[in-house]
Amino acid sequence: MSTMLQLFLEFMKIGLIAVGGGPATLPYLMELTEKYDWYTMTDLTNMIAVSESTPGPLGLNMATYAGFKTLGTFGGVVSTTGLVIPSIIIICLIARFLEDFNENKYVRGAFSGIRPAVCAIIAVSVFGVCRVSMFTELNGVYTPIVKTLILCVIVFGLLQVKKLQKLHPAFWLLAAAIAGIVFRF
């Protein structure tokens, strides 16, 4: 199978099954790091940081990056198209039957079942990202990155202060960027 077709199909599969947005795509994006050499786990963690501080969902940014890195601009277009096509088709179908769709007891039941599954997928993703960003792995042994853990504890503590919770998210993005430059992990 050609690389272009693989990019399209793999990202189409992610677009089809990743209900819940960017965080829900993480386990599937992590799986691709083991399957192909399109990007590394470090690339993925960097893209998470970029996606959280810039416009655009993680899955879309990662699809574009993987396609571009693998096959240039056309590869970026192919993999991005693969990711969004399922959503476009589903949205068109839902729009066509929206009235009946909203009231259908089976659809409501399906979404009631999907919600906990999406929460579990996101929890697994958070665990994986924390493991990659807070620990180094050598021969199956995970060693904590002390600076990162200290910074996490400090940020967690600051977020418990009521007045700081009310600060605009842009403040936290700027503070994180400065901390990243100062501590240079």
mmCIF file with all atom_site columns, C-alpha atoms in Angstrom, residues 53-146:
data_model
loop_
_atom_site.group_PDB
_atom_site.id
_atom_site.type_symbol
_atom_site.label_atom_id
_atom_site.label_alt_id
_atom_site.label_comp_id
_atom_site.label_asym_id
_atom_site.label_entity_id
_atom_site.label_seq_id
_atom_site.pdbx_PDB_ins_code
_atom_site.Cartn_x
_atom_site.Cartn_y
_atom_site.Cartn_z
_atom_site.occupancy
_atom_site.B_iso_or_equiv
_atom_site.pdbx_formal_charge
_atom_site.auth_seq_id
_atom_site.auth_comp_id
_atom_site.auth_asym_id
_atom_site.auth_atom_id
_atom_site.pdbx_PDB_model_num
ATOM 1  C CA . SER A 1 53  ? -1.483  27.426 22.794 1.00 0.00 ? 53  SER A CA 1
ATOM 2  C CA . THR A 1 54  ? -2.538  28.041 19.174 1.00 0.00 ? 54  THR A CA 1
ATOM 3  C CA . PRO A 1 55  ? -5.767  27.729 17.209 1.00 0.00 ? 55  PRO A CA 1
ATOM 4  C CA . GLY A 1 56  ? -6.596  24.357 15.752 1.00 0.00 ? 56  GLY A CA 1
ATOM 5  C CA . PRO A 1 57  ? -7.372  20.952 17.200 1.00 0.00 ? 57  PRO A CA 1
ATOM 6  C CA . LEU A 1 58  ? -4.591  18.520 18.071 1.00 0.00 ? 58  LEU A CA 1
ATOM 7  C CA . GLY A 1 59  ? -5.679  15.771 15.664 1.00 0.00 ? 59  GLY A CA 1
ATOM 8  C CA . LEU A 1 60  ? -5.847  18.186 12.754 1.00 0.00 ? 60  LEU A CA 1
ATOM 9  C CA . ASN A 1 61  ? -2.470  19.727 13.549 1.00 0.00 ? 61  ASN A CA 1
ATOM 10 C CA . MET A 1 62  ? -0.869  16.291 13.956 1.00 0.00 ? 62  MET A CA 1
ATOM 11 C CA . ALA A 1 63  ? -2.394  14.952 10.721 1.00 0.00 ? 63  ALA A CA 1
ATOM 12 C CA . THR A 1 64  ? -1.083  17.943 8.799  1.00 0.00 ? 64  THR A CA 1
ATOM 13 C CA . TYR A 1 65  ? 2.351   17.647 10.416 1.00 0.00 ? 65  TYR A CA 1
ATOM 14 C CA . ALA A 1 66  ? 2.656   13.893 9.804  1.00 0.00 ? 66  ALA A CA 1
ATOM 15 C CA . GLY A 1 67  ? 1.567   14.203 6.189  1.00 0.00 ? 67  GLY A CA 1
ATOM 16 C CA . PHE A 1 68  ? 3.854   17.161 5.526  1.00 0.00 ? 68  PHE A CA 1
ATOM 17 C CA . LYS A 1 69  ? 6.839   15.498 7.202  1.00 0.00 ? 69  LYS A CA 1
ATOM 18 C CA . THR A 1 70  ? 6.258   12.295 5.234  1.00 0.00 ? 70  THR A CA 1
ATOM 19 C CA . LEU A 1 71  ? 5.244   13.520 1.776  1.00 0.00 ? 71  LEU A CA 1
ATOM 20 C CA . GLY A 1 72  ? 5.485   17.318 1.766  1.00 0.00 ? 72  GLY A CA 1
ATOM 21 C CA . THR A 1 73  ? 2.604   19.735 1.224  1.00 0.00 ? 73  THR A CA 1
ATOM 22 C CA . PHE A 1 74  ? 0.455   17.271 -0.717 1.00 0.00 ? 74  PHE A CA 1
ATOM 23 C CA . GLY A 1 75  ? 0.919   14.686 2.055  1.00 0.00 ? 75  GLY A CA 1
ATOM 24 C CA . GLY A 1 76  ? -0.282  17.252 4.596  1.00 0.00 ? 76  GLY A CA 1
ATOM 25 C CA . VAL A 1 77  ? -3.387  17.889 2.518  1.00 0.00 ? 77  VAL A CA 1
ATOM 26 C CA . VAL A 1 78  ? -4.053  14.144 2.065  1.00 0.00 ? 78  VAL A CA 1
ATOM 27 C CA . SER A 1 79  ? -3.745  13.233 5.756  1.00 0.00 ? 79  SER A CA 1
ATOM 28 C CA . THR A 1 80  ? -5.750  16.276 6.875  1.00 0.00 ? 80  THR A CA 1
ATOM 29 C CA . THR A 1 81  ? -8.472  15.443 4.363  1.00 0.00 ? 81  THR A CA 1
ATOM 30 C CA . GLY A 1 82  ? -8.561  11.874 5.655  1.00 0.00 ? 82  GLY A CA 1
ATOM 31 C CA . LEU A 1 83  ? -9.057  13.147 9.203  1.00 0.00 ? 83  LEU A CA 1
ATOM 32 C CA . VAL A 1 84  ? -11.919 15.543 8.412  1.00 0.00 ? 84  VAL A CA 1
ATOM 33 C CA . ILE A 1 85  ? -13.900 13.556 5.820  1.00 0.00 ? 85  ILE A CA 1
ATOM 34 C CA . PRO A 1 86  ? -15.709 11.339 8.388  1.00 0.00 ? 86  PRO A CA 1
ATOM 35 C CA . SER A 1 87  ? -16.796 14.417 10.360 1.00 0.00 ? 87  SER A CA 1
ATOM 36 C CA . ILE A 1 88  ? -18.046 16.169 7.238  1.00 0.00 ? 88  ILE A CA 1
ATOM 37 C CA . ILE A 1 89  ? -20.070 13.124 6.186  1.00 0.00 ? 89  ILE A CA 1
ATOM 38 C CA . ILE A 1 90  ? -21.507 12.592 9.673  1.00 0.00 ? 90  ILE A CA 1
ATOM 39 C CA . ILE A 1 91  ? -22.386 16.295 10.072 1.00 0.00 ? 91  ILE A CA 1
ATOM 40 C CA . CYS A 1 92  ? -24.138 16.318 6.681  1.00 0.00 ? 92  CYS A CA 1
ATOM 41 C CA . LEU A 1 93  ? -26.142 13.232 7.622  1.00 0.00 ? 93  LEU A CA 1
ATOM 42 C CA . ILE A 1 94  ? -27.048 14.657 11.027 1.00 0.00 ? 94  ILE A CA 1
ATOM 43 C CA . ALA A 1 95  ? -28.083 17.988 9.505  1.00 0.00 ? 95  ALA A CA 1
ATOM 44 C CA . ARG A 1 96  ? -30.333 16.160 7.054  1.00 0.00 ? 96  ARG A CA 1
ATOM 45 C CA . PHE A 1 97  ? -32.089 14.207 9.767  1.00 0.00 ? 97  PHE A CA 1
ATOM 46 C CA . LEU A 1 98  ? -31.499 16.548 12.730 1.00 0.00 ? 98  LEU A CA 1
ATOM 47 C CA . GLU A 1 99  ? -35.049 16.709 13.992 1.00 0.00 ? 99  GLU A CA 1
ATOM 48 C CA . ASP A 1 100 ? -35.523 12.950 14.022 1.00 0.00 ? 100 ASP A CA 1
ATOM 49 C CA . PHE A 1 101 ? -31.946 12.428 15.202 1.00 0.00 ? 101 PHE A CA 1
ATOM 50 C CA . ASN A 1 102 ? -32.352 14.537 18.359 1.00 0.00 ? 102 ASN A CA 1
ATOM 51 C CA . GLU A 1 103 ? -35.481 12.745 19.460 1.00 0.00 ? 103 GLU A CA 1
ATOM 52 C CA . ASN A 1 104 ? -34.365 9.203  18.691 1.00 0.00 ? 104 ASN A CA 1
ATOM 53 C CA . LYS A 1 105 ? -34.115 7.184  21.915 1.00 0.00 ? 105 LYS A CA 1
ATOM 54 C CA . TYR A 1 106 ? -31.411 4.944  20.420 1.00 0.00 ? 106 TYR A CA 1
ATOM 55 C CA . VAL A 1 107 ? -29.240 7.920  19.525 1.00 0.00 ? 107 VAL A CA 1
ATOM 56 C CA . ARG A 1 108 ? -29.665 9.388  23.014 1.00 0.00 ? 108 ARG A CA 1
ATOM 57 C CA . GLY A 1 109 ? -28.820 5.994  24.474 1.00 0.00 ? 109 GLY A CA 1
ATOM 58 C CA . ALA A 1 110 ? -25.744 5.661  22.261 1.00 0.00 ? 110 ALA A CA 1
ATOM 59 C CA . PHE A 1 111 ? -24.458 9.054  23.357 1.00 0.00 ? 111 PHE A CA 1
ATOM 60 C CA . SER A 1 112 ? -25.076 8.139  26.993 1.00 0.00 ? 112 SER A CA 1
ATOM 61 C CA . GLY A 1 113 ? -22.797 5.144  26.449 1.00 0.00 ? 113 GLY A CA 1
ATOM 62 C CA . ILE A 1 114 ? -20.208 7.053  24.442 1.00 0.00 ? 114 ILE A CA 1
ATOM 63 C CA . ARG A 1 115 ? -19.649 9.760  27.080 1.00 0.00 ? 115 ARG A CA 1
ATOM 64 C CA . PRO A 1 116 ? -18.004 7.472  29.682 1.00 0.00 ? 116 PRO A CA 1
ATOM 65 C CA . ALA A 1 117 ? -15.908 5.815  26.956 1.00 0.00 ? 117 ALA A CA 1
ATOM 66 C CA . VAL A 1 118 ? -14.648 9.215  25.802 1.00 0.00 ? 118 VAL A CA 1
ATOM 67 C CA . CYS A 1 119 ? -13.790 10.106 29.416 1.00 0.00 ? 119 CYS A CA 1
ATOM 68 C CA . ALA A 1 120 ? -11.784 6.874  29.711 1.00 0.00 ? 120 ALA A CA 1
ATOM 69 C CA . ILE A 1 121 ? -9.965  7.547  26.428 1.00 0.00 ? 121 ILE A CA 1
ATOM 70 C CA . ILE A 1 122 ? -9.068  11.050 27.592 1.00 0.00 ? 122 ILE A CA 1
ATOM 71 C CA . ALA A 1 123 ? -7.865  9.718  30.980 1.00 0.00 ? 123 ALA A CA 1
ATOM 72 C CA . VAL A 1 124 ? -5.583  7.202  29.246 1.00 0.00 ? 124 VAL A CA 1
ATOM 73 C CA . SER A 1 125 ? -4.274  10.002 27.037 1.00 0.00 ? 125 SER A CA 1
ATOM 74 C CA . VAL A 1 126 ? -3.531  12.231 30.023 1.00 0.00 ? 126 VAL A CA 1
ATOM 75 C CA . PHE A 1 127 ? -1.656  9.382  31.691 1.00 0.00 ? 127 PHE A CA 1
ATOM 76 C CA . GLY A 1 128 ? 0.399   8.767  28.523 1.00 0.00 ? 128 GLY A CA 1
ATOM 77 C CA . VAL A 1 129 ? 1.264   12.439 28.072 1.00 0.00 ? 129 VAL A CA 1
ATOM 78 C CA . CYS A 1 130 ? 2.226   12.773 31.747 1.00 0.00 ? 130 CYS A CA 1
ATOM 79 C CA . ARG A 1 131 ? 4.432   9.694  31.480 1.00 0.00 ? 131 ARG A CA 1
ATOM 80 C CA . VAL A 1 132 ? 6.222   11.051 28.416 1.00 0.00 ? 132 VAL A CA 1
ATOM 81 C CA . SER A 1 133 ? 6.589   14.619 29.668 1.00 0.00 ? 133 SER A CA 1
ATOM 82 C CA . MET A 1 134 ? 7.402   13.948 33.339 1.00 0.00 ? 134 MET A CA 1
ATOM 83 C CA . PHE A 1 135 ? 9.560   10.830 33.148 1.00 0.00 ? 135 PHE A CA 1
ATOM 84 C CA . THR A 1 136 ? 12.434  9.550  31.047 1.00 0.00 ? 136 THR A CA 1
ATOM 85 C CA . GLU A 1 137 ? 12.399  5.895  30.126 1.00 0.00 ? 137 GLU A CA 1
ATOM 86 C CA . LEU A 1 138 ? 15.484  3.735  29.813 1.00 0.00 ? 138 LEU A CA 1
ATOM 87 C CA . ASN A 1 139 ? 15.122  -0.046 29.431 1.00 0.00 ? 139 ASN A CA 1
ATOM 88 C CA . GLY A 1 140 ? 11.608  0.002  30.898 1.00 0.00 ? 140 GLY A CA 1
ATOM 89 C CA . VAL A 1 141 ? 12.659  2.008  33.968 1.00 0.00 ? 141 VAL A CA 1
ATOM 90 C CA . TYR A 1 142 ? 10.980  5.399  34.354 1.00 0.00 ? 142 TYR A CA 1
ATOM 91 C CA . THR A 1 143 ? 12.968  8.140  36.081 1.00 0.00 ? 143 THR A CA 1
ATOM 92 C CA . PRO A 1 144 ? 11.209  11.366 37.085 1.00 0.00 ? 144 PRO A CA 1
ATOM 93 C CA . ILE A 1 145 ? 12.288  14.628 35.515 1.00 0.00 ? 145 ILE A CA 1
ATOM 94 C CA . VAL A 1 146 ? 12.640  16.577 38.738 1.00 0.00 ? 146 VAL A CA 1
#
